[in-house]
XYZ file of C-alpha atoms in Angstrom:
564
model
C -0.790 -3.717 -7.896
C -1.137 -7.439 -8.535
C -4.705 -7.538 -7.196
C -5.774 -4.476 -9.183
C -4.581 -6.065 -12.408
C -7.510 -8.469 -12.200
C -9.892 -5.550 -12.642
C -8.750 -5.279 -16.276
C -9.994 -7.756 -18.915
C -6.515 -8.360 -20.314
C -5.159 -11.704 -21.490
C -1.704 -10.939 -20.092
C -0.504 -8.771 -17.207
C 2.992 -7.257 -17.061
C 4.770 -5.404 -14.260
C 8.007 -3.648 -15.181
C 10.134 -0.588 -14.537
C 9.207 2.353 -16.757
C 12.839 3.230 -17.473
C 13.709 -0.113 -19.017
C 13.931 -0.442 -22.797
C 11.970 -3.308 -24.355
C 12.706 -4.552 -27.872
C 10.143 -6.258 -30.155
C 11.111 -9.795 -29.079
C 9.148 -8.971 -25.903
C 5.904 -9.178 -27.892
C 6.802 -12.371 -29.741
C 7.872 -14.072 -26.480
C 4.557 -13.181 -24.840
C 2.683 -14.437 -27.914
C 4.496 -17.750 -27.529
C 3.661 -17.923 -23.817
C 0.039 -17.039 -24.533
C -0.319 -20.209 -26.605
C 0.761 -22.492 -23.754
C -1.989 -24.786 -22.522
C -1.471 -24.161 -18.796
C -1.595 -20.999 -16.710
C 1.906 -19.559 -16.569
C 4.116 -17.013 -14.830
C 7.366 -15.702 -16.308
C 10.107 -13.385 -15.156
C 13.008 -11.727 -16.950
C 16.073 -9.841 -15.765
C 17.281 -6.761 -17.633
C 20.719 -6.323 -19.124
C 22.866 -3.438 -17.989
C 24.495 -1.264 -20.621
C 26.893 1.579 -19.872
C 25.657 3.720 -22.744
C 22.542 3.831 -24.920
C 23.292 6.223 -27.804
C 19.833 6.020 -29.348
C 16.555 7.865 -29.006
C 13.013 7.542 -30.322
C 11.617 9.647 -33.142
C 8.835 12.149 -32.494
C 6.147 9.524 -33.087
C 7.865 7.049 -30.766
C 7.961 4.367 -33.487
C 11.593 4.122 -34.534
C 14.966 4.243 -32.846
C 17.375 6.856 -34.172
C 21.146 7.148 -33.939
C 22.801 10.251 -32.563
C 23.063 11.576 -36.136
C 19.285 11.265 -36.536
C 19.335 8.262 -38.866
C 17.125 5.246 -38.225
C 18.684 2.071 -36.855
C 17.244 -1.373 -37.418
C 16.376 -3.437 -34.362
C 18.845 -6.173 -35.291
C 21.628 -3.624 -35.651
C 20.668 -2.081 -32.313
C 20.796 -5.490 -30.632
C 24.135 -6.283 -32.243
C 25.538 -2.947 -31.048
C 24.502 -3.631 -27.468
C 25.089 -7.369 -27.562
C 28.752 -7.377 -26.602
C 28.728 -4.783 -23.831
C 25.977 -5.787 -21.424
C 25.927 -7.465 -18.034
C 22.995 -8.922 -16.097
C 21.215 -6.396 -13.886
C 19.985 -8.157 -10.756
C 18.156 -5.132 -9.378
C 14.681 -6.277 -8.347
C 13.140 -2.993 -9.366
C 14.226 -3.480 -12.970
C 12.848 -7.020 -13.298
C 9.900 -7.757 -15.504
C 7.234 -10.237 -14.428
C 4.239 -11.342 -16.484
C 1.410 -13.849 -16.210
C -1.693 -14.858 -18.105
C -5.243 -14.135 -17.013
C -6.075 -17.680 -16.028
C -8.213 -19.492 -13.506
C -5.394 -20.344 -11.111
C -3.860 -17.835 -8.677
C -0.160 -17.062 -8.874
C 0.509 -18.809 -5.579
C -1.054 -20.142 -2.408
C -1.765 -17.735 0.431
C -1.683 -13.960 0.567
C 0.615 -11.501 -1.187
C 1.921 -9.283 1.631
C 1.893 -5.463 1.399
C 5.467 -5.019 0.198
C 6.812 -1.547 -0.514
C 7.191 -1.573 -4.291
C 10.709 -1.160 -5.626
C 12.285 -1.632 -2.217
C 13.613 -5.152 -2.647
C 12.629 -8.786 -2.066
C 9.043 -8.697 -3.413
C 9.680 -9.995 -6.940
C 11.929 -12.790 -5.709
C 9.347 -13.679 -3.061
C 6.691 -13.894 -5.766
C 8.886 -16.174 -7.891
C 9.630 -18.350 -4.854
C 5.955 -18.677 -3.988
C 4.875 -19.357 -7.560
C 7.465 -22.129 -7.813
C 6.766 -23.707 -4.435
C 2.975 -23.529 -4.891
C 3.180 -25.405 -8.188
C -0.078 -23.918 -9.431
C 1.383 -22.384 -12.583
C 4.127 -23.179 -15.030
C 6.985 -20.840 -14.043
C 9.867 -20.075 -16.392
C 12.718 -17.620 -16.859
C 12.467 -15.564 -20.064
C 15.605 -13.486 -19.509
C 17.264 -14.911 -22.648
C 14.196 -14.530 -24.859
C 13.183 -10.967 -23.944
C 15.578 -8.101 -24.572
C 15.297 -5.646 -21.673
C 18.005 -3.029 -21.342
C 18.696 -0.759 -18.381
C 21.350 1.912 -18.044
C 23.827 1.900 -15.176
C 23.108 5.613 -14.716
C 19.722 7.059 -15.711
C 21.331 10.458 -16.296
C 22.961 9.119 -19.450
C 19.730 8.623 -21.391
C 19.966 10.453 -24.708
C 17.875 13.597 -25.203
C 16.665 13.417 -21.598
C 13.644 11.382 -22.730
C 13.646 9.328 -19.549
C 13.645 10.878 -16.115
C 15.247 9.420 -13.007
C 13.436 6.390 -11.687
C 11.713 6.055 -8.347
C 12.874 2.451 -8.458
C 16.448 2.217 -7.280
C 18.773 -0.327 -5.788
C 17.944 -0.579 -2.124
C 20.873 -1.446 0.070
C 20.448 -4.173 2.628
C 20.087 -2.608 6.032
C 17.692 0.151 4.940
C 14.365 0.234 6.735
C 12.519 -0.367 3.456
C 14.527 -3.478 2.628
C 14.335 -4.729 6.203
C 10.563 -4.257 6.204
C 10.126 -6.184 2.972
C 12.452 -8.931 4.230
C 10.395 -9.153 7.413
C 7.183 -9.539 5.414
C 8.734 -12.115 3.097
C 9.764 -14.250 6.057
C 6.365 -14.011 7.768
C 4.241 -14.753 4.695
C 4.324 -17.765 2.438
C 6.642 -20.742 2.328
C 9.869 -19.328 0.892
C 11.512 -19.452 4.310
C 10.648 -23.150 4.629
C 11.476 -24.538 1.191
C 14.763 -24.050 -0.607
C 14.055 -23.322 -4.260
C 16.605 -24.626 -6.778
C 16.633 -21.850 -9.365
C 19.090 -23.719 -11.550
C 16.284 -26.141 -12.326
C 13.829 -23.470 -13.468
C 12.879 -23.821 -17.118
C 14.331 -21.175 -19.415
C 12.759 -19.798 -22.545
C 15.312 -19.521 -25.360
C 15.041 -18.582 -28.994
C 17.433 -20.751 -30.939
C 17.598 -20.973 -34.712
C 14.345 -19.021 -35.031
C 12.256 -21.171 -32.713
C 11.421 -21.000 -29.010
C 12.614 -23.730 -26.675
C 11.803 -24.327 -23.014
C 14.878 -26.000 -21.587
C 16.254 -27.044 -18.228
C 19.861 -26.120 -18.914
C 21.121 -27.952 -15.826
C 19.742 -31.337 -16.796
C 19.585 -30.730 -20.565
C 15.860 -31.471 -20.603
C 13.475 -30.066 -23.181
C 10.096 -29.243 -21.640
C 7.052 -31.037 -23.147
C 5.403 -27.664 -23.873
C 8.031 -27.133 -26.548
C 7.151 -30.261 -28.498
C 3.899 -28.848 -29.876
C 5.808 -26.004 -31.468
C 8.038 -28.374 -33.477
C 5.642 -29.450 -36.169
C 8.494 -30.481 -38.496
C 10.341 -32.518 -35.879
C 10.595 -36.200 -36.810
C 13.431 -37.545 -34.682
C 14.242 -37.953 -31.020
C 14.245 -35.127 -28.541
C 18.000 -35.170 -28.259
C 18.571 -34.942 -32.008
C 16.050 -32.148 -32.333
C 17.473 -29.578 -30.003
C 21.082 -30.754 -30.001
C 21.465 -29.684 -33.614
C 24.517 -27.793 -34.818
C 22.553 -24.545 -34.843
C 20.892 -25.065 -31.477
C 23.808 -26.317 -29.391
C 25.809 -23.036 -29.450
C 22.656 -21.173 -28.377
C 22.111 -23.473 -25.396
C 25.806 -23.487 -24.548
C 25.898 -19.679 -24.567
C 22.935 -19.625 -22.234
C 24.747 -21.845 -19.760
C 27.783 -19.573 -19.777
C 25.789 -16.356 -19.345
C 23.871 -18.013 -16.531
C 26.979 -17.730 -14.383
C 26.548 -13.957 -14.359
C 23.189 -14.330 -12.653
C 24.453 -16.156 -9.594
C 23.715 -13.183 -7.348
C 20.236 -12.518 -8.662
C 18.292 -14.764 -6.323
C 17.659 -14.827 -2.606
C 20.137 -17.429 -1.457
C 19.769 -16.821 2.246
C 16.554 -18.064 3.784
C 14.716 -15.140 5.272
C 14.342 -14.844 9.031
C 11.851 -12.321 10.472
C 13.549 -9.364 12.100
C 12.937 -9.183 15.826
C 11.855 -5.576 15.508
C 11.007 -3.044 12.824
C 11.537 0.643 13.372
C 11.051 3.702 11.208
C 14.041 6.066 11.035
C 11.560 8.934 11.348
C 10.784 11.146 14.291
C 7.369 12.740 14.717
C 8.845 15.991 13.422
C 10.145 14.414 10.224
C 6.874 12.563 9.610
C 4.971 15.814 9.976
C 7.144 17.547 7.401
C 6.601 14.640 4.980
C 2.857 14.136 5.383
C 1.395 17.603 6.098
C -0.463 19.325 3.281
C 0.337 22.763 1.885
C -1.606 24.383 4.752
C 0.514 22.529 7.328
C -2.454 20.381 8.334
C -2.407 16.711 9.314
C -5.133 14.198 10.126
C -4.290 12.255 13.274
C -5.589 8.846 14.332
C -4.687 7.127 17.604
C -5.148 3.365 17.800
C -4.259 0.223 19.730
C -3.870 -3.302 18.393
C -7.406 -4.453 19.167
C -8.611 -1.774 16.728
C -6.097 -2.546 13.947
C -8.770 -3.695 11.466
C -10.880 -0.614 12.068
C -7.739 1.501 11.698
C -7.065 -0.078 8.309
C -10.645 0.424 7.108
C -10.300 4.086 8.096
C -6.975 4.343 6.231
C -8.426 2.630 3.167
C -11.300 5.076 3.133
C -8.960 8.059 3.285
C -6.881 6.584 0.482
C -10.031 6.108 -1.597
C -10.759 9.799 -1.028
C -7.139 10.576 -2.039
C -6.331 12.009 1.382
C -2.666 11.413 2.151
C -1.856 13.872 4.940
C -2.646 11.475 7.789
C -0.572 10.128 10.673
C -1.096 7.190 13.013
C -0.104 7.308 16.672
C 0.441 3.725 17.842
C -0.539 3.057 21.429
C 1.484 -0.149 21.632
C 4.357 -2.044 20.064
C 2.084 -4.411 18.130
C 0.217 -1.577 16.430
C 3.497 0.139 15.564
C 4.859 -3.024 13.908
C 1.556 -3.731 12.148
C 1.384 -0.176 10.793
C 4.921 -0.327 9.422
C 4.136 -3.569 7.611
C 1.002 -1.940 6.172
C 3.023 1.024 4.906
C 1.433 3.605 7.215
C 3.128 6.783 8.464
C 3.254 5.792 12.125
C 4.940 6.944 15.299
C 4.746 5.583 18.815
C 3.939 7.422 22.004
C 6.452 6.444 24.700
C 4.136 7.756 27.403
C 1.111 5.724 26.277
C -0.406 3.429 28.933
C 0.859 -0.139 28.840
C -1.053 -3.427 28.655
C -3.738 -2.177 26.310
C -3.068 -4.236 23.205
C -5.466 -7.043 23.958
C -7.959 -5.193 26.117
C -11.383 -4.298 24.829
C -10.957 -0.558 25.215
C -14.515 0.480 24.575
C -16.380 3.415 26.058
C -16.677 3.394 29.836
C -13.799 1.045 30.606
C -10.724 2.060 32.622
C -8.637 1.269 29.579
C -10.703 3.681 27.474
C -10.306 6.430 30.065
C -6.503 6.087 29.991
C -6.189 5.787 26.220
C -8.290 8.827 25.333
C -5.938 11.107 27.230
C -3.160 10.196 24.799
C -5.108 11.834 21.984
C -5.252 15.319 23.488
C -1.577 15.124 24.518
C -0.540 14.225 20.981
C -2.706 16.926 19.430
C -1.196 19.503 21.748
C 2.327 18.345 20.922
C 1.703 18.624 17.179
C 0.064 22.044 17.550
C 3.162 23.273 19.365
C 5.277 22.059 16.428
C 3.366 24.431 14.175
C 0.848 22.102 12.476
C -2.951 22.174 12.417
C -4.616 18.921 13.479
C -7.831 17.182 12.526
C -8.199 14.490 15.186
C -10.380 11.618 14.005
C -11.168 8.396 15.828
C -10.825 5.357 13.569
C -14.534 4.586 14.023
C -15.439 7.777 12.154
C -16.448 6.924 8.593
C -15.613 9.612 6.021
C -17.977 10.105 3.082
C -16.117 13.202 1.905
C -13.036 15.166 2.843
C -14.104 17.479 5.712
C -10.987 19.655 5.597
C -12.206 22.168 2.990
C -15.177 23.037 5.220
C -13.292 22.894 8.513
C -10.473 25.043 7.138
C -12.987 27.741 6.236
C -13.720 28.493 9.915
C -12.027 31.422 11.599
C -8.610 30.542 13.118
C -9.958 31.448 16.569
C -12.505 28.600 16.381
C -12.100 25.045 17.615
C -14.563 22.954 15.563
C -15.881 19.897 17.452
C -18.460 17.188 16.927
C -21.605 17.250 19.046
C -22.618 14.106 20.900
C -26.199 15.280 21.380
C -28.723 12.662 20.210
C -31.992 14.610 20.562
C -33.151 15.818 17.166
C -34.255 19.226 18.469
C -32.874 21.645 21.006
C -29.324 22.867 21.773
C -26.413 20.694 20.651
C -23.919 22.224 23.123
C -25.468 20.922 26.340
C -23.234 19.684 29.209
C -20.992 16.720 28.339
C -22.153 16.745 24.717
C -18.742 17.573 23.245
C -17.247 14.598 21.419
C -13.458 14.568 21.644
C -13.165 11.895 18.936
C -13.485 14.355 16.060
C -12.319 17.963 16.126
C -10.215 20.438 14.157
C -7.651 22.562 15.962
C -5.392 25.239 14.506
C -1.842 25.905 15.575
C -2.184 29.296 17.234
C -1.750 30.795 20.698
C -5.376 30.663 21.933
C -5.942 27.061 20.746
C -2.650 25.812 22.195
C -3.370 27.514 25.531
C -6.914 26.122 25.690
C -5.820 22.572 24.765
C -3.096 22.823 27.377
C -5.759 23.467 29.998
C -7.719 20.425 28.780
C -4.645 18.176 29.029
C -3.826 19.379 32.548
C -7.434 18.915 33.667
C -7.583 15.386 32.210
C -4.302 14.407 33.905
C -5.911 14.856 37.324
C -9.287 13.347 36.389
C -10.365 9.780 36.957
C -12.604 9.986 33.873
C -11.817 10.014 30.156
C -10.635 13.189 28.451
C -14.096 13.948 27.062
C -15.562 15.482 30.251
C -12.352 17.511 30.623
C -12.895 18.982 27.163
C -16.377 20.196 27.974
C -15.770 21.356 31.544
C -12.623 23.256 30.547
C -13.847 24.830 27.340
C -17.542 25.341 28.113
C -17.415 25.586 31.901
C -18.999 23.233 34.392
C -22.667 22.843 33.583
C -22.109 24.786 30.353
C -21.573 28.133 32.077
C -19.817 29.662 29.027
C -22.286 28.421 26.423
C -23.265 30.889 23.715
C -26.485 30.131 21.900
C -27.303 26.564 20.896
C -24.036 25.552 19.230
C -21.140 27.513 20.754
C -19.021 27.979 23.856
C -16.282 30.486 24.631
C -13.275 29.638 26.773
C -12.999 32.864 28.851
C -9.230 33.032 29.451
C -8.174 32.508 25.823
C -11.350 33.773 24.157
C -11.268 30.663 21.991
C -14.650 29.916 20.440
C -15.784 26.281 20.420
C -18.136 25.565 17.527
C -20.324 22.443 17.655
C -20.624 21.124 14.107
C -23.924 20.676 12.272
C -25.093 17.142 13.045
C -26.605 16.673 9.579
C -23.078 17.022 8.233
C -21.227 15.443 11.169
C -23.711 13.070 12.864
C -22.817 11.038 15.913
C -23.762 7.392 16.313
C -27.123 8.051 18.000
C -28.414 10.885 15.815
C -31.466 9.965 13.684
C -30.697 6.256 14.110
C -28.601 6.329 10.958
C -26.685 3.164 11.786
C -29.942 1.253 12.215
C -31.274 2.203 8.771
C -31.545 -0.528 6.126
C -29.223 1.502 3.931
C -27.029 3.739 6.050
C -25.074 4.948 3.030
C -28.182 6.134 1.195
C -29.619 7.757 4.335
C -26.399 9.628 5.009
C -26.011 10.817 1.456
C -29.545 12.171 1.432
C -28.779 13.997 4.668
C -25.520 15.356 3.226
C -23.235 13.665 5.753
C -19.536 14.390 5.489
C -18.653 11.870 8.204
C -20.551 9.442 10.432
C -19.258 8.500 13.888
C -19.713 4.876 14.942
C -20.119 5.676 18.639
C -22.985 5.344 21.102
C -22.534 1.576 21.090
C -20.820 -0.488 23.772
C -18.215 -3.108 22.917
C -15.592 -3.319 20.190
C -17.122 -6.331 18.437
C -20.595 -4.779 18.355
C -19.088 -1.606 16.923
C -17.131 -3.564 14.323
C -20.114 -5.697 13.367
C -22.373 -2.681 12.955
C -19.927 -0.963 10.644
C -19.197 -4.026 8.507
C -22.843 -5.016 8.111
C -23.781 -1.463 7.156
C -21.421 -1.644 4.181
C -19.356 1.292 5.452
C -16.227 -0.819 5.459
C -13.223 -0.590 3.120
C -10.785 -3.256 4.285
C -10.505 -6.970 3.499
C -9.275 -8.620 6.694
C -8.386 -11.873 4.948
C -6.022 -10.356 2.372
C -5.037 -7.279 4.387
C -5.848 -5.091 1.392
C -8.223 -2.243 0.761
C -11.432 -3.314 -0.932
C -11.388 -2.275 -4.559
C -15.023 -2.712 -5.524
C -18.239 -0.928 -4.563
C -18.376 0.987 -1.316
C -20.984 -1.255 0.292
C -19.198 -4.560 -0.357
C -18.716 -6.525 2.851
C -15.427 -8.067 3.826
C -15.497 -11.809 3.293
C -13.994 -12.915 6.568
C -15.549 -10.708 9.189
C -15.020 -12.126 12.621
C -11.634 -13.726 11.979
């Protein structure tokens, strides 16, 4: 959210909860901040009210009382002024900053789950400790009101918020706390919030004051064109002193608003979700999921694959983590992930590329997981993370008859049959949850369990017969016991890594679009780094390794720190 804001040519960026009520002093406070010479960052806490007996008129311009009469802003503020308390909920905070040359803080903003605690306080901590921008608290200058209970909004104009108080101990809060401790310097430096400058409006003018040390910030001097005396005499006037004194008293109510305890990374992060519950959450209306299986050495390729699916607005995907590191990484990246307890061990730092013993062991996890999900009543599109998606293939794949298993062909010759022996690619296929498919996949899994090779030969030998004895035509096989038809997909739409030399073209994206590709598999290349390099240099890459964020510009932009 913070990174995307830079795509807009605004002078000021604001992040806030949509259920909070802002009064006009919000605009005047931002106008004041906009005139400051330096880049700045402000934050403001809302004020809780137990009841808000007002609603907007049809044009959304004026506040009305319950009897339908207009109420002036000053009267509204006076009505609420005596009954509010500080709301320290992170999700209701407002943060704002100017579009300046300096970043908000040093380092990287981690992928926090929005509205689930810690992230706003982390950002304040980092902005203060980095010292790049002038940071101040505008809670007393900006009137933000939030109801204790969103159900009490008048006229039902505001619906319940997705942003809620997250109790410590929840997996969301724990995950954000873990990220906050791992990233940045907030766990190393104790920030003294009492010394943060506060923006006040006293006697009609804005003041930036350190209320602990009774210091007026130099930025405020330029606003006092009529000031002739000393600093002390200026802001310690009879009209200003009660304003500052009231601020000090109300500050006591904010003692619980900041992260007092230094954050320590949790030793482990774990989702409270089983595979079954994740399936029910992520599957689409047709009970279909897209499954990826990955180990830690392929985490960057996994994220590029995820970013591409997100760009295509595909959300019904799951990640099966082959190791503890991938599971933890996926949680911190906000991915729907589950671990396979039966996955082979000691694979995290191996180069599990085609032909290695590691590869042979890992591939067998994929068919086992697909079979397990099919038995739970869900259709599965299995996709390796080195398959680049130009478009969503599910509309086409879902149009095939339920008795068809649609698979990618690994044949590289431009002419001739595409269903020749050992030319079935088990890194991309669509399987439906029905009796024949489950029975046929069960045979594949059992065959692979006794084989010293990868699962790919087991797929072909089981479904098409040894030597292709059950081949039908140039692009089909039939498994005789289940009568399941195996359809080899059109290579112009689903090309493998050796077909037409697409990866070696000067512009792989243009070549694939002219061909009509739906996906392009980055296989037929040996070695993880060679595979990664080929994909990045081709421009078919959607993940920035340095910031751990999806790339937000053109599709062929290269990541800046490839090779790190």
